[in-house]
mmCIF file of C-alpha atoms in Angstrom:
data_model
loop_
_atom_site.group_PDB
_atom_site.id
_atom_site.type_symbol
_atom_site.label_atom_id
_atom_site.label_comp_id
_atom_site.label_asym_id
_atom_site.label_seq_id
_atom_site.Cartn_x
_atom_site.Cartn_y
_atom_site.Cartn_z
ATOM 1 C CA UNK A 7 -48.945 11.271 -17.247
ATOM 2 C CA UNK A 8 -46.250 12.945 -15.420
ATOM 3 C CA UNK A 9 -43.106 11.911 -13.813
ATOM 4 C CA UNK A 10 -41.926 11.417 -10.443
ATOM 5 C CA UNK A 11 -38.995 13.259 -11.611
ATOM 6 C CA UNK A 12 -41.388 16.266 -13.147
ATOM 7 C CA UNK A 13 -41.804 19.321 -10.407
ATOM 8 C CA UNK A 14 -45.142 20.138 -9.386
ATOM 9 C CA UNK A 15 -46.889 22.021 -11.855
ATOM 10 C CA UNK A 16 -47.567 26.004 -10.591
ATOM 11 C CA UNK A 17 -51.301 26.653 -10.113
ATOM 12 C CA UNK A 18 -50.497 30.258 -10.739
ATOM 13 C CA UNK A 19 -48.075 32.484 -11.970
ATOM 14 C CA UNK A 20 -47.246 33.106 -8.742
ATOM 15 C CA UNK A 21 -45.106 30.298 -8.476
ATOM 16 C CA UNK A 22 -42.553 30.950 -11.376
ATOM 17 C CA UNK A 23 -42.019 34.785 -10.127
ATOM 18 C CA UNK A 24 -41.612 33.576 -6.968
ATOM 19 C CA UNK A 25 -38.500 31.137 -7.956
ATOM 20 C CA UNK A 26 -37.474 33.564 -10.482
ATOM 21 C CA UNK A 27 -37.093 36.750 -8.018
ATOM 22 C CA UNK A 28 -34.571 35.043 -5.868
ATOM 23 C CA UNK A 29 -32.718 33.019 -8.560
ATOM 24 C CA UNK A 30 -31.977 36.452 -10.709
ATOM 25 C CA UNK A 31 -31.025 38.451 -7.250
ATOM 26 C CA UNK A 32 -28.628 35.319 -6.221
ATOM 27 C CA UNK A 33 -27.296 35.324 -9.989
ATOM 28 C CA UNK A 34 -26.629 39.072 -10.061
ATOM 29 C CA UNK A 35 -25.332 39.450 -6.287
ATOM 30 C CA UNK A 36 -22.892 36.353 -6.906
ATOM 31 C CA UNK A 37 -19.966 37.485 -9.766
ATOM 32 C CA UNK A 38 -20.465 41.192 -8.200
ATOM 33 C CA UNK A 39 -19.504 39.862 -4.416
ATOM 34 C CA UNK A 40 -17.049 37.560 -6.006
ATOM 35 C CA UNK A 41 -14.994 40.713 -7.672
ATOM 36 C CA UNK A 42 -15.139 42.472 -4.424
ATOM 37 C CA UNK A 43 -14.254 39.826 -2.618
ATOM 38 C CA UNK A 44 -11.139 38.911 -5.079
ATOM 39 C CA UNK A 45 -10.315 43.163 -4.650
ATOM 40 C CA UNK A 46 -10.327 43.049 -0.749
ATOM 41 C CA UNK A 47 -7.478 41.763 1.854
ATOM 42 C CA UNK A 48 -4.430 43.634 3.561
ATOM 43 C CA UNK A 49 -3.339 44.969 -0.072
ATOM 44 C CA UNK A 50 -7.040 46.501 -0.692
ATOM 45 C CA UNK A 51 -7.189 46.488 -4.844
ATOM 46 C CA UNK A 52 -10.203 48.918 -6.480
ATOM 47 C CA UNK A 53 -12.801 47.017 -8.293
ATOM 48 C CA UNK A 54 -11.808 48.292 -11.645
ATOM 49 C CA UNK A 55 -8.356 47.692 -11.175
ATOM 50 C CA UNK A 56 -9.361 44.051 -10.350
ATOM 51 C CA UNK A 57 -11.807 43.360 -13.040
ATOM 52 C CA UNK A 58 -8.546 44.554 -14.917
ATOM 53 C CA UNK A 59 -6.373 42.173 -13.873
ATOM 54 C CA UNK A 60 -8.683 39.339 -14.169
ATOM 55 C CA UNK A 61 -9.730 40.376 -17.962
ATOM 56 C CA UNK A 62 -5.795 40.331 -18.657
ATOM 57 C CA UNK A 63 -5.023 37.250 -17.098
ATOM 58 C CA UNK A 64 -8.301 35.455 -19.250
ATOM 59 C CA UNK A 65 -7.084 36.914 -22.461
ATOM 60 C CA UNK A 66 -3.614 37.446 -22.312
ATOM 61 C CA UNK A 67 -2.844 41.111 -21.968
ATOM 62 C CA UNK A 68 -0.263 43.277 -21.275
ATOM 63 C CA UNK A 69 0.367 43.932 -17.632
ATOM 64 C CA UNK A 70 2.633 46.975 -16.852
ATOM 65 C CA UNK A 71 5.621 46.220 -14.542
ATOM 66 C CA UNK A 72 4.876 47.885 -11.327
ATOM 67 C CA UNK A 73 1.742 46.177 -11.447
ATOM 68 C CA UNK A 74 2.746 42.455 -11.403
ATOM 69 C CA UNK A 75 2.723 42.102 -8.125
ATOM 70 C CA UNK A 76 -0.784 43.281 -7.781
ATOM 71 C CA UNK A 77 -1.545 41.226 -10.814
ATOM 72 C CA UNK A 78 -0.170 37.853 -9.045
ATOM 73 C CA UNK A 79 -2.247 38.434 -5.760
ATOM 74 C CA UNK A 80 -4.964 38.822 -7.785
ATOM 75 C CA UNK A 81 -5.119 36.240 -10.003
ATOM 76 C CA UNK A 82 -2.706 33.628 -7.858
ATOM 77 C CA UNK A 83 -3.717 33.681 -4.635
ATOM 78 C CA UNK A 84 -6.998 35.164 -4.584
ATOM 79 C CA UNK A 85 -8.955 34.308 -7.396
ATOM 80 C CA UNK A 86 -8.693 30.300 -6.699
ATOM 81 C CA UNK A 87 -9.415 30.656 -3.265
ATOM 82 C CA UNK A 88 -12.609 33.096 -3.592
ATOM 83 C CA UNK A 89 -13.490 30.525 -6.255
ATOM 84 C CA UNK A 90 -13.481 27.885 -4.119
ATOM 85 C CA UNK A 91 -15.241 29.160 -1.491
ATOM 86 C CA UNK A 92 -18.303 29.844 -3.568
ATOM 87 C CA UNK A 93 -17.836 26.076 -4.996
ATOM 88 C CA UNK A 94 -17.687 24.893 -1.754
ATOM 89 C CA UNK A 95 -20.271 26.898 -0.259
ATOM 90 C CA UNK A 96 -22.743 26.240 -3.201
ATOM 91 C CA UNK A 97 -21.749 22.011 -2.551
ATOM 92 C CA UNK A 98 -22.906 22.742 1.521
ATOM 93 C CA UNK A 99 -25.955 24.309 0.452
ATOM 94 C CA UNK A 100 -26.849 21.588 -2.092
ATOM 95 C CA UNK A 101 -25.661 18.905 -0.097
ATOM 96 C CA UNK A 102 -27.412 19.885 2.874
ATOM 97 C CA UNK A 103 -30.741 19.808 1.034
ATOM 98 C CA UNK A 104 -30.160 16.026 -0.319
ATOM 99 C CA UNK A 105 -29.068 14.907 3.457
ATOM 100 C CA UNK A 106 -32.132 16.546 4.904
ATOM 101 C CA UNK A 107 -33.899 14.978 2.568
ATOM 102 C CA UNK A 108 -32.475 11.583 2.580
ATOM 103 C CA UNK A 109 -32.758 11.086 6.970
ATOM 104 C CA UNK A 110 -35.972 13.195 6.969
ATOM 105 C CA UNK A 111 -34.349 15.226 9.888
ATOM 106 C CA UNK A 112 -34.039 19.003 10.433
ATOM 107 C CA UNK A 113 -30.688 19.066 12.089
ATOM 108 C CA UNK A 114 -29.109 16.901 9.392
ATOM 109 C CA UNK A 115 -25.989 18.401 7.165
ATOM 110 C CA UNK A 116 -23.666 17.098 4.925
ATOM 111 C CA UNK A 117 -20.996 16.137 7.726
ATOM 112 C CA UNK A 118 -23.944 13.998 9.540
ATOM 113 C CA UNK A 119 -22.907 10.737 8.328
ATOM 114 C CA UNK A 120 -19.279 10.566 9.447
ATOM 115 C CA UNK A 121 -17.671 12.463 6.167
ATOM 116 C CA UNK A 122 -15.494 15.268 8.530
ATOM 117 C CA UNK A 123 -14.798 13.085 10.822
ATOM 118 C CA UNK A 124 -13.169 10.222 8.671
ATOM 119 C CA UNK A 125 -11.323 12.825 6.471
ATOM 120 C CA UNK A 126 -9.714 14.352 9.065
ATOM 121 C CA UNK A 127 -8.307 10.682 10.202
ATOM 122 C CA UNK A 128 -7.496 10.131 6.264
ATOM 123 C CA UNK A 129 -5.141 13.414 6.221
ATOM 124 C CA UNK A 130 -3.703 13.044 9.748
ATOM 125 C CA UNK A 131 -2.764 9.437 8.838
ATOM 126 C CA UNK A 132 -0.982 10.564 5.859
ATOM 127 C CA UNK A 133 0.598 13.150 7.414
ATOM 128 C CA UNK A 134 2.062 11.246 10.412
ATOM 129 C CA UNK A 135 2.511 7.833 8.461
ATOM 130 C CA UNK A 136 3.576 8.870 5.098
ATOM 131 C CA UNK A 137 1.966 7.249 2.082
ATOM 132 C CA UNK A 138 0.679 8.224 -0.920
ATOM 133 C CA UNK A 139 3.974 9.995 -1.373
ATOM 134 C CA UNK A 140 3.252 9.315 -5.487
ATOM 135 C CA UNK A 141 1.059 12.218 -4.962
ATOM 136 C CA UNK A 142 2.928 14.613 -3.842
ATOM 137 C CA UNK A 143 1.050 17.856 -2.387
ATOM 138 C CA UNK A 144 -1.918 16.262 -3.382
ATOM 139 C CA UNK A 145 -1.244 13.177 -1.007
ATOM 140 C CA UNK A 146 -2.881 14.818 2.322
ATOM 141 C CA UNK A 147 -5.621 15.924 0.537
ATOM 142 C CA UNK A 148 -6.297 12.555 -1.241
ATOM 143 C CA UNK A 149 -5.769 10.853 2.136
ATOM 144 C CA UNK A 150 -8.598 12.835 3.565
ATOM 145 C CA UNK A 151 -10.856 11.949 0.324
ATOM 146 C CA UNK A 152 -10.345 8.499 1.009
ATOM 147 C CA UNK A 153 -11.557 8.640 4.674
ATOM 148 C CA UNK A 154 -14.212 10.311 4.045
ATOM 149 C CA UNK A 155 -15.426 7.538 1.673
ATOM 150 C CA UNK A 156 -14.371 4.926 3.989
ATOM 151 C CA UNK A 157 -16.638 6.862 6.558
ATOM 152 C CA UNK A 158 -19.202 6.896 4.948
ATOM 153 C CA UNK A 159 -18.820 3.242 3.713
ATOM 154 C CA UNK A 160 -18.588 1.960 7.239
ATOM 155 C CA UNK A 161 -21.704 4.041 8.118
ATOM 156 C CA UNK A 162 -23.355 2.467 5.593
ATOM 157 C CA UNK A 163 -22.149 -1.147 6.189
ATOM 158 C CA UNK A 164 -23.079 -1.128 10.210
ATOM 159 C CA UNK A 165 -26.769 0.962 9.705
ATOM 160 C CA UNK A 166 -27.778 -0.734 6.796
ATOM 161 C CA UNK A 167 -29.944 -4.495 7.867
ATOM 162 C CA UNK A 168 -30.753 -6.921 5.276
ATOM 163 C CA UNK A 169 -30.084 -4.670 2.615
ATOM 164 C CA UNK A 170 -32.679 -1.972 4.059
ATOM 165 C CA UNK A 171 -31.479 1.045 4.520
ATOM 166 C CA UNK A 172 -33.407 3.364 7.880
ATOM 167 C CA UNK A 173 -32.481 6.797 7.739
ATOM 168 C CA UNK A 174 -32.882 6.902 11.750
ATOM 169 C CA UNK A 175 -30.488 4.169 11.554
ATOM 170 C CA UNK A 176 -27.881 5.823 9.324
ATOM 171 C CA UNK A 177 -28.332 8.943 11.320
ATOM 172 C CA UNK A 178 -27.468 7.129 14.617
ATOM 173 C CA UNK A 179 -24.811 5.367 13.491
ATOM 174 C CA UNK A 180 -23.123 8.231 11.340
ATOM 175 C CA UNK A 181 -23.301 9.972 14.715
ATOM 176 C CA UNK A 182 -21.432 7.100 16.214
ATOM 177 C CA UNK A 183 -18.808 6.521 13.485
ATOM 178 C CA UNK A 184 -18.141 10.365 13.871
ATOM 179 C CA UNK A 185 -17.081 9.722 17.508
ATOM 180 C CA UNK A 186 -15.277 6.544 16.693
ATOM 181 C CA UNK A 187 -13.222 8.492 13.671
ATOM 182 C CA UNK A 188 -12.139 11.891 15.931
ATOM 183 C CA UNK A 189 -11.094 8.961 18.869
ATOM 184 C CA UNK A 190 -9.273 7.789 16.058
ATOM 185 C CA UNK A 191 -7.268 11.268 15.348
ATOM 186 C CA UNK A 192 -6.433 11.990 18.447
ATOM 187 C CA UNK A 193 -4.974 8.688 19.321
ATOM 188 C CA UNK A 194 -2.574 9.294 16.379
ATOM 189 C CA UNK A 195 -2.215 13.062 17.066
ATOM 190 C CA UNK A 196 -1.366 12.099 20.264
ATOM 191 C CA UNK A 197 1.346 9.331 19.414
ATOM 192 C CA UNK A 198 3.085 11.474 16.700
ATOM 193 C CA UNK A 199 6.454 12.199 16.599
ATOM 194 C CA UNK A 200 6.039 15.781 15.641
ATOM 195 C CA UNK A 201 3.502 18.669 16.115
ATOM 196 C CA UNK A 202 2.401 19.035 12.769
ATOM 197 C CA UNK A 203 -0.316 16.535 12.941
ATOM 198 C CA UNK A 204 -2.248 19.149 15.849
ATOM 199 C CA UNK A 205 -1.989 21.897 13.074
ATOM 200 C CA UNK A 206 -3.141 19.536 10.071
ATOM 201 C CA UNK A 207 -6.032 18.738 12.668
ATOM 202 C CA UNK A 208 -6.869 22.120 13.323
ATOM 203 C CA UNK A 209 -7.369 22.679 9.523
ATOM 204 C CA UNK A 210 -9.671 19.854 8.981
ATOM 205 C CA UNK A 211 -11.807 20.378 12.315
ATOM 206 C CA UNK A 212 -12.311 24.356 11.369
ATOM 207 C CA UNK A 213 -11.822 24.443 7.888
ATOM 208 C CA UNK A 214 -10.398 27.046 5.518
ATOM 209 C CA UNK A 215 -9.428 27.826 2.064
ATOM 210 C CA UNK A 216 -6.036 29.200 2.591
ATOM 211 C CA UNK A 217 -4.488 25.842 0.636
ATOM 212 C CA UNK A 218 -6.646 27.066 -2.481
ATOM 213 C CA UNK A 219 -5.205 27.480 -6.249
ATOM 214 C CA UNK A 220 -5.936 26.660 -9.235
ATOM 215 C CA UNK A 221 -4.374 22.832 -9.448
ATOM 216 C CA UNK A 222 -7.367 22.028 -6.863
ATOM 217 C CA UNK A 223 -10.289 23.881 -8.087
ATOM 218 C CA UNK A 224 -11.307 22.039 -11.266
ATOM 219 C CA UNK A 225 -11.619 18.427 -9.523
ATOM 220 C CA UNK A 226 -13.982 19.684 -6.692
ATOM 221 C CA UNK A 227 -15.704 22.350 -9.164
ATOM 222 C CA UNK A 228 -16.566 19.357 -11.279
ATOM 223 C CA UNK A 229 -18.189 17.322 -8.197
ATOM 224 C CA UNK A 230 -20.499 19.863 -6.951
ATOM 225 C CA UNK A 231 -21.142 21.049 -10.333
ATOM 226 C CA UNK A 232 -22.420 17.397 -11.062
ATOM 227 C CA UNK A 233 -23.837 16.623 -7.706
ATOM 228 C CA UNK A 234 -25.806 19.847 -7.936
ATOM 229 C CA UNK A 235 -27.239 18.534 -11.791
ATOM 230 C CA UNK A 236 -28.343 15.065 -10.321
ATOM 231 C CA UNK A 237 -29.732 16.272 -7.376
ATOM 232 C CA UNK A 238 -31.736 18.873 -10.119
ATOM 233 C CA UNK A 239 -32.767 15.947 -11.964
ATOM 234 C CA UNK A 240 -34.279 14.019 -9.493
ATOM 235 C CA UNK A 241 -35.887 16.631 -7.341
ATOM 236 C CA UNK A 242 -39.612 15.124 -7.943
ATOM 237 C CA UNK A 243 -38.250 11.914 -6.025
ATOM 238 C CA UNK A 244 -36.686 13.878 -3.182
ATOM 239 C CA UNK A 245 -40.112 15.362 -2.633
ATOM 240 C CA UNK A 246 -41.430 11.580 -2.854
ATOM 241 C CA UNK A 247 -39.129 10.702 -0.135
ATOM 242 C CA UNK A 248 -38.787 13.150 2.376
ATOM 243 C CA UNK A 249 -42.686 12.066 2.873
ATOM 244 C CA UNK A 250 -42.149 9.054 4.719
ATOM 245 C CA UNK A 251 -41.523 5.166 3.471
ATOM 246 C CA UNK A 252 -44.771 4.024 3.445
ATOM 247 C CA UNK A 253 -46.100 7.371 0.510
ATOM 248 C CA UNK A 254 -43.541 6.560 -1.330
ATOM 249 C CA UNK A 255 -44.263 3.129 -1.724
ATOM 250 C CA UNK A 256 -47.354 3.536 -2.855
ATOM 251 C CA UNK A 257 -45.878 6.370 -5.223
ATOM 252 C CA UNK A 258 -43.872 3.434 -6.529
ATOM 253 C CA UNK A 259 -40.551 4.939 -4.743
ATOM 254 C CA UNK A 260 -38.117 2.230 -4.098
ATOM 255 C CA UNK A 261 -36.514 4.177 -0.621
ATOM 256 C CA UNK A 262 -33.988 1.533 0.350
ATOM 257 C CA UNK A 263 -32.025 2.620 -3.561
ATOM 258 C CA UNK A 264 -33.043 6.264 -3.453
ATOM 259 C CA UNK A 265 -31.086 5.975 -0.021
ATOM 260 C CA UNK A 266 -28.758 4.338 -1.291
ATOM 261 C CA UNK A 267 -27.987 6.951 -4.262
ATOM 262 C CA UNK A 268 -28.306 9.784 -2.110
ATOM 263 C CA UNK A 269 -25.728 8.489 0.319
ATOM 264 C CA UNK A 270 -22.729 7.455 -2.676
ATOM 265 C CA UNK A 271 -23.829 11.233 -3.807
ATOM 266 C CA UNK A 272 -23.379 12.629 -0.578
ATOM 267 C CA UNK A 273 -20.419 10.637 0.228
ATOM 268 C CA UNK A 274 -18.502 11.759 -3.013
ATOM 269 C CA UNK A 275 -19.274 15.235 -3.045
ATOM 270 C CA UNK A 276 -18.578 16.334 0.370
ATOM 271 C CA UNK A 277 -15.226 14.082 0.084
ATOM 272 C CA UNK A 278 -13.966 16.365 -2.484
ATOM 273 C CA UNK A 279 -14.964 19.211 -0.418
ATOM 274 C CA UNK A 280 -13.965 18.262 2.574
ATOM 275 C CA UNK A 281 -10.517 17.337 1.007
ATOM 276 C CA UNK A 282 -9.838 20.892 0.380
ATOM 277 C CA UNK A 283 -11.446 22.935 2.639
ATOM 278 C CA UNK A 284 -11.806 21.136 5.876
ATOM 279 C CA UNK A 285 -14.969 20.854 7.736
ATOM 280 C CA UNK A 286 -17.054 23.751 7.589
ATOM 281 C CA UNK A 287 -20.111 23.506 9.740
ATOM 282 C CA UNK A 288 -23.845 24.939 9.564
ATOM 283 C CA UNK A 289 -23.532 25.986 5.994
ATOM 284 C CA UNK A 290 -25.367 22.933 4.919
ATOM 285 C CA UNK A 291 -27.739 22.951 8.143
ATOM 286 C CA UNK A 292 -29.122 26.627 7.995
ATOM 287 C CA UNK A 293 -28.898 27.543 3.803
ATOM 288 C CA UNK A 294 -31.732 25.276 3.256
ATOM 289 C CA UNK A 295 -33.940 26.379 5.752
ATOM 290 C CA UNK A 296 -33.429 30.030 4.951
ATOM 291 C CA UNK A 297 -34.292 29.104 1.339
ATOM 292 C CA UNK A 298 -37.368 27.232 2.047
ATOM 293 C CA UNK A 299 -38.714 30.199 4.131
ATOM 294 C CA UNK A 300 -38.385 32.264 1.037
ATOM 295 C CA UNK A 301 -39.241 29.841 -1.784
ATOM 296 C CA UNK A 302 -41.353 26.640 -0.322
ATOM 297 C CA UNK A 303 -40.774 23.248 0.547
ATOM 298 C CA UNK A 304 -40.694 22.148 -3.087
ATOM 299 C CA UNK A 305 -36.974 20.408 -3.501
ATOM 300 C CA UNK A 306 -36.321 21.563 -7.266
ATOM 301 C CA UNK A 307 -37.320 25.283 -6.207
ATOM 302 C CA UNK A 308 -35.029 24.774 -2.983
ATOM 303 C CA UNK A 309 -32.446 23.213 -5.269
ATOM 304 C CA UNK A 310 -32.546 26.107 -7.812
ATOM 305 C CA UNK A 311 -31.310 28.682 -5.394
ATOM 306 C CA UNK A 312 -29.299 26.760 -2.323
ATOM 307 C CA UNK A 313 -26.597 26.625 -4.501
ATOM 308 C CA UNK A 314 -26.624 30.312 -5.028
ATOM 309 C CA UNK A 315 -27.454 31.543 -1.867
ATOM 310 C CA UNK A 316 -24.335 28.767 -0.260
ATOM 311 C CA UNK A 317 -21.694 30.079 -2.457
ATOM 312 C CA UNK A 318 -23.128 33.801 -1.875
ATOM 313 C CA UNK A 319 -22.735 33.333 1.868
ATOM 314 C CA UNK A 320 -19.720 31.236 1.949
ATOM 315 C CA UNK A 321 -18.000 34.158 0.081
ATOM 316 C CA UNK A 322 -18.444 36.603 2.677
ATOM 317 C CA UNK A 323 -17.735 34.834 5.480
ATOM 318 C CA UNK A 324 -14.265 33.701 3.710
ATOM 319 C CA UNK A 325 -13.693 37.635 3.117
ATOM 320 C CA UNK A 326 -14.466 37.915 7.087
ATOM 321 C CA UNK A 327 -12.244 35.325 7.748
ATOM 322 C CA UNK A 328 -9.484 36.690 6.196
ATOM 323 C CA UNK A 329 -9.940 40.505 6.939
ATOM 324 C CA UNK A 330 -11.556 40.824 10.294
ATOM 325 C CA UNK A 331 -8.342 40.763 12.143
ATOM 326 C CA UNK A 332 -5.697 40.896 9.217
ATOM 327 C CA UNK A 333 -2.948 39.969 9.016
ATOM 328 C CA UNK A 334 -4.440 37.271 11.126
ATOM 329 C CA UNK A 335 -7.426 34.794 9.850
ATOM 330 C CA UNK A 336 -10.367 33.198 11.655
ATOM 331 C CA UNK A 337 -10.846 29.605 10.839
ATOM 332 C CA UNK A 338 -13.520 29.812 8.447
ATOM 333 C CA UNK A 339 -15.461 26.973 10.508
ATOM 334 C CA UNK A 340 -15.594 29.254 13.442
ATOM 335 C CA UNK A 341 -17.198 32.387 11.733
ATOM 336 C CA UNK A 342 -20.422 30.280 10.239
ATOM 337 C CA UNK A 343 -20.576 28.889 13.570
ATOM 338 C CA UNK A 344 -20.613 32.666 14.853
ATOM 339 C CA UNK A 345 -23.103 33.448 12.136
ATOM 340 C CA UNK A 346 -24.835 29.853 11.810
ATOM 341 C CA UNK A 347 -25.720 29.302 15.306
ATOM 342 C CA UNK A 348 -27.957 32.587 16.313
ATOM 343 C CA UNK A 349 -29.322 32.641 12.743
ATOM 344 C CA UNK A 350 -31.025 28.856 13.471
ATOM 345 C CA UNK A 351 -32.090 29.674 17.449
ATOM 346 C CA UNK A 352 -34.055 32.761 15.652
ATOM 347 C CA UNK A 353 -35.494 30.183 12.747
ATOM 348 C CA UNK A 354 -36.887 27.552 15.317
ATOM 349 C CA UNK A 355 -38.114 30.184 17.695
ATOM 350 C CA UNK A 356 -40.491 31.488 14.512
ATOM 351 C CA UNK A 357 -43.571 30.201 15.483
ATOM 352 C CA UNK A 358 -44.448 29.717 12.129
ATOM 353 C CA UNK A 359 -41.307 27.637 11.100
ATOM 354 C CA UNK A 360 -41.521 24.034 10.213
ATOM 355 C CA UNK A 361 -39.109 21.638 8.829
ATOM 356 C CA UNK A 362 -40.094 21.724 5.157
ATOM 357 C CA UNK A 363 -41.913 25.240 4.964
ATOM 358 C CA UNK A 364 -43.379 27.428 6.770
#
């Protein structure tokens, strides 16, 4: 008897080549646009050459002299911030796919329930109050963590009722708490004693990976990487769910805990990215609707290549961030909102278009 957790069985074996096609593409387009993204910038470094450096610095070989330079952009200030951008972009695109899942609504993304909003008040308050000076350089970014839980916590708290969870209700009142949190910032933007909180606010409200390197990498790599897995494993029930409260009862679905789940999930891993990145908008709204046009509604295809297809996109709009008007960089919030925006008027103007398929 099968699972909840099983996928659907293929009738056909059109099914598997039609997952397979756009997982190998994603797989092979990813580490080739991550080397050219690592290669480009103001100091424009050849593909070889970079694929050089990068083989030295894994194994320990010889760099010449007049090359360290190169060497060091390459592997210490690009490298962990191209890195993260695919992390982060492959977290949206997961993400996205468990929040549209969990409030059954089109328009829903990972910053829906109040995660941006309460990180941004985490790191402000740091930075204007002090605290968590233990930390060190990791204190701002730990401060916005920890608002984004607390977000997400209070959401939780105020929309759940009798220990039932609605999704309508945690939508509503994540959009709520999201206006209550950025009220919040500005009241202590506006009472600091220096300008530095505006800037620190700019950076969370448009997000970028400029603070990137290799200290921060492995903590958030290691949340989306097991966000991504659970969300794998229990793709069957997502299915179950985003079909309404009353078929997956009778599936034998308990909603009120797969809500539940979905929401600590949610809450953790878009803490972590949020913490160092910023907000970074429309990512997590538009990936998994491009990826159900292509592959179907089915959650562990859509899972299989989101991921993929985030980190693939969030790489070249980090590239274009950083070398449309260089020296210069464009908040990496506002360029998917550049991109993000037309690409989802065109989507829901498709006649054929639905939330879930097409």
């Amino acid at each position: 008897m099968p699972r909840l957790d099983d996928p659907p069985a293929a009738p056909s074996a059109v099914r598997p080549r039609r997952i397979a096609v756009p997982v190998a593409a994603m797989a092979l387009l990813l580490p080739v646009s991550v080397l050219i993204a690592i290669g480009a910038g103001p100091a424009s470094i050849a593909p070889a050459d970079t694929a050089g450096y990068l083989w030295a610095a894994l194994t320990g070989g010889p760099i010449a002299g007049d090359e360290v330079s190169r060497y060091q952009i390459i592997w210490q200030i690009r490298t962990p911030r191209v890195l993260l951008a695919a992390v982060v972009g492959a977290g949206l695109g997961a993400m996205g796919v468990a929040v549209q899942a969990m409030v059954r609504n089109a328009l829903a993304e990972p910053y829906l329930l109040g995660v941006s909003a309460g990180a941004a008040t985490g790191a402000v308050s740091v930075g204007v109050w002090g605290g968590l000076g233990a930390l060190g350089i990791y204190a701002v970014s730990t401060g916005a963590f920890l608002g984004g839980l607390i977000a997400c916590a209070v959401v939780y708290l105020a929309a759940a009722r009798a220990a039932v969870l609605s999704p309508l209700r945690l939508v509503l009142v994540g959009v709520a708490m999201s206006f209550a949190f950025q009220a919040a910032t500005s009241v202590i933007v506006y009472f600091a004693p220096n300008a530095e909180a505006a800037s620190t606010v700019l950076f969370w409200t448009m997000g970028g990976f400029g603070a990137a390197g290799w200290s921060t990498l492995p903590v958030v790599a290691l949340a989306v990487a097991a966000g991504i897995a659970v969300l794998a494993s229990r793709a069957g029930r997502l299915d179950v769910l985003s079909l309404g409260d009353e078929a997956a009862a009778s599936l034998g679905v308990d909603t009120g805990r797969e809500l539940r789940w979905l929401l600590v999930l949610t809450a953790v891993v878009t803490g972590a990215m949020v913490a160092v990145s910023g907000a970074i908008g429309f990512v997590g709204l538009v990936v998994p609707h491009l990826i159900r046009i292509w592959v179907g509604a089915s959650h562990a295809r859509v899972l299989a290549v989101a991921p993929l297809a985030g980190a693939l996109l969030m790489v070249w709009i980090d590239l274009a961030s950083r070398t449309l008007v260089a020296p210069r960089e464009i908040p990496v919030g506002a360029v998917t909102a550049l991109i993000g925006v037309p690409v989802f008027v065109y989507m829901l103007r498709r006649r054929a278009y639905l939330f879930g398929g097409s």
